PDB file of C-alpha atoms in Angstrom:
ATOM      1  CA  UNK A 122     108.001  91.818  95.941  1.00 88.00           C
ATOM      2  CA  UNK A 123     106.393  89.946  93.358  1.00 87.00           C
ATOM      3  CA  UNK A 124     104.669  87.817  95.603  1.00 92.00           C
ATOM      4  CA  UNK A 125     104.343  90.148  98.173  1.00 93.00           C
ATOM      5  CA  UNK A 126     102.309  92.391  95.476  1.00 93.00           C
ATOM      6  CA  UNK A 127      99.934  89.526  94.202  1.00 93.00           C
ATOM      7  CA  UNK A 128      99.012  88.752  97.817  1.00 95.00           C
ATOM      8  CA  UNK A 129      98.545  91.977  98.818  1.00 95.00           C
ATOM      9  CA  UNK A 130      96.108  92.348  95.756  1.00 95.00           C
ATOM     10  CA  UNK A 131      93.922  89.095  96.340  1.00 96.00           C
ATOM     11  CA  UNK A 132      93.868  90.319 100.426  1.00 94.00           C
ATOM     12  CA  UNK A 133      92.851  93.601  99.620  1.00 95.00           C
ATOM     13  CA  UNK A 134      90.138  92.429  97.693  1.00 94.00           C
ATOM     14  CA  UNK A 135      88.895  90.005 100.154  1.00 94.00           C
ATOM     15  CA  UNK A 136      89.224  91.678 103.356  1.00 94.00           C
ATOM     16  CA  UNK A 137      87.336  94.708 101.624  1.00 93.00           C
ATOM     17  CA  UNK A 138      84.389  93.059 101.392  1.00 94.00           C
ATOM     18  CA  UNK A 139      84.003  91.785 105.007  1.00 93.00           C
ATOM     19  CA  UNK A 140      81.890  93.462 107.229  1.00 93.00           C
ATOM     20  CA  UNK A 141      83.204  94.787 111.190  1.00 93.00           C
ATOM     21  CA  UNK A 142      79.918  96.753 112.345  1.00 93.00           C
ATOM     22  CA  UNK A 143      81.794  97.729 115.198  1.00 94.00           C
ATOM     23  CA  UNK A 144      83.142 100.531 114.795  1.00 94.00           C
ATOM     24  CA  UNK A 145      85.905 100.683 117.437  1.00 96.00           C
ATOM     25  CA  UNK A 146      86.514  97.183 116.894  1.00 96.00           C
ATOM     26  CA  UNK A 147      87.017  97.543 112.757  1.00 95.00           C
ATOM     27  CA  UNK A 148      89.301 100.867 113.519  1.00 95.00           C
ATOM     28  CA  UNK A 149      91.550  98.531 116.155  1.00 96.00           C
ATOM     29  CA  UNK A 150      91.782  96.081 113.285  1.00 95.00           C
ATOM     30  CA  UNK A 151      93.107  98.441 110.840  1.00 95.00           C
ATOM     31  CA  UNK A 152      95.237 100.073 113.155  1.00 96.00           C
ATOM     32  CA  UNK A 153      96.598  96.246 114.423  1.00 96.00           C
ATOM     33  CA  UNK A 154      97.722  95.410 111.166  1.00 95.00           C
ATOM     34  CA  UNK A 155      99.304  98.774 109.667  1.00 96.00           C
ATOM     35  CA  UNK A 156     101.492  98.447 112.517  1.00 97.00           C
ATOM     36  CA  UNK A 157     103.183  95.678 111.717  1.00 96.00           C
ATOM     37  CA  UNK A 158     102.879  95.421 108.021  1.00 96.00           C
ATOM     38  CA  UNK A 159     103.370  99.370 107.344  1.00 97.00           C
ATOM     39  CA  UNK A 160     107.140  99.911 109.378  1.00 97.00           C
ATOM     40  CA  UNK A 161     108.241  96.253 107.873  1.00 96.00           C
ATOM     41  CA  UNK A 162     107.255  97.449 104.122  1.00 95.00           C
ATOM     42  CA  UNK A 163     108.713 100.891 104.638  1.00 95.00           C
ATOM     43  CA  UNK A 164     111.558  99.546 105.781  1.00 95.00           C
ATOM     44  CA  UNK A 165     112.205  96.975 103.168  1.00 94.00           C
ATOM     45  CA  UNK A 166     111.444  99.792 100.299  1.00 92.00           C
ATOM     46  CA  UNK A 167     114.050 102.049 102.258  1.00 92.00           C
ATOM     47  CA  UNK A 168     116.958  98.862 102.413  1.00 92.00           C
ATOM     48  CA  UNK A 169     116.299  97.600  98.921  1.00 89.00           C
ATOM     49  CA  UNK A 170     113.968 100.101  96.884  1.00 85.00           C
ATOM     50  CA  UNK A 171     117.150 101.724  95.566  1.00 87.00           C
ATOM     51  CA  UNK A 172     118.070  97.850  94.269  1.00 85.00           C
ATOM     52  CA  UNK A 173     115.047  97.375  92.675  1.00 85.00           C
ATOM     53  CA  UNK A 174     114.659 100.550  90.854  1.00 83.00           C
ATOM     54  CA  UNK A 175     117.856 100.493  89.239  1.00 83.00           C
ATOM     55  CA  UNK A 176     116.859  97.405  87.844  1.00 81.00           C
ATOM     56  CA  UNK A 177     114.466  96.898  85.005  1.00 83.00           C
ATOM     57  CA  UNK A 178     111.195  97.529  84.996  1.00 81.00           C
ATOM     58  CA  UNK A 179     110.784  98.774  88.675  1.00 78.00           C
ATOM     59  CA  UNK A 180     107.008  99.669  88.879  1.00 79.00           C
ATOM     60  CA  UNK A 181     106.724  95.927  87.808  1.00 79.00           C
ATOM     61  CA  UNK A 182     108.093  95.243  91.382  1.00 83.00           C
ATOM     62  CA  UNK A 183     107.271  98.059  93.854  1.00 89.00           C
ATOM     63  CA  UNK A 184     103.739  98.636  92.683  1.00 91.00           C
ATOM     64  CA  UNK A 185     102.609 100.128  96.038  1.00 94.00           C
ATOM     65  CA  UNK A 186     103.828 103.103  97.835  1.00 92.00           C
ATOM     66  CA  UNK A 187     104.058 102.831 101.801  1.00 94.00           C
ATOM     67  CA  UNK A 188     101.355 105.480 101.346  1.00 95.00           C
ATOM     68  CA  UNK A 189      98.819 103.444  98.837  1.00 95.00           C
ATOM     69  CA  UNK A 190      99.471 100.378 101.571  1.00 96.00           C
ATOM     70  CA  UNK A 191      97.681 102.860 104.325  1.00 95.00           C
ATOM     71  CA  UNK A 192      95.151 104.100 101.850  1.00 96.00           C
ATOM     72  CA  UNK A 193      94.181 100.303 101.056  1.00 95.00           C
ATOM     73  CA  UNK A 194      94.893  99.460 104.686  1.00 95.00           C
ATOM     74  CA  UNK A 195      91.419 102.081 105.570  1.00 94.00           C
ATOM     75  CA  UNK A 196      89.283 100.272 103.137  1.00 94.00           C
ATOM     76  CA  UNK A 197      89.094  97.076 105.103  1.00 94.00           C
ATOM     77  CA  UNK A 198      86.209  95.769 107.236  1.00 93.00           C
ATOM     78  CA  UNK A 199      83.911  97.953 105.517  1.00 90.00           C
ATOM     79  CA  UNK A 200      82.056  95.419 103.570  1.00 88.00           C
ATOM     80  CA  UNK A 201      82.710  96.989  99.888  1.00 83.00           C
ATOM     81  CA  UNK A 202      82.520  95.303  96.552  1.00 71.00           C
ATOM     82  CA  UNK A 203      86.461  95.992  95.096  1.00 55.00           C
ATOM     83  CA  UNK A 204      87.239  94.938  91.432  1.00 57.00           C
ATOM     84  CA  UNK A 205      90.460  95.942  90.966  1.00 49.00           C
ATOM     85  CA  UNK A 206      93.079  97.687  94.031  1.00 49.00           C
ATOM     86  CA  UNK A 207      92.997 101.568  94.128  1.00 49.00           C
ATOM     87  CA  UNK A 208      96.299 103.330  93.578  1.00 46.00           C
TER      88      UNK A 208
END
């Protein structure tokens, strides 16, 4: 999750600031990728999230809801300027 988490960050950022003018094209994108990532992180926070937040210091771990994944999901392609994720 760790990992997962820093990735996610330095993606988020980058993929935020790239530009899809079309439209369709930039929605298909969005939708192509929560697909796959969204089930496979909802389903790994449903297996193990019980695991991880019995341990110490959770939020440390599972820093994103399946819901603030979606949310950050909609902000790429549309060619912002992001300093730091939104939660």
């Amino acid at each position: 999750l760790k990992t997962f988490n820093t990735q996610f960050e330095d993606l988020h950022q980058r993929q935020c600031q790239w530009t899809v003018p079309d439209t369709e094209l930039r929605e298909s994108l969005k939708l192509a990728v929560g697909e796959v990532l969204l089930p496979a992180y909802r389903s790994f926070i449903k297996r193990f999230g019980a695991l991880v937040e019995s341990g110490k210091n959770p939020q440390k771990y599972i820093r994103f809801t399946p819901e603030d994944l979606e949310h950050m999901l909609g902000e790429f392609f549309e060619g912002k300027t992001v300093n730091e994720p939104k939660r």
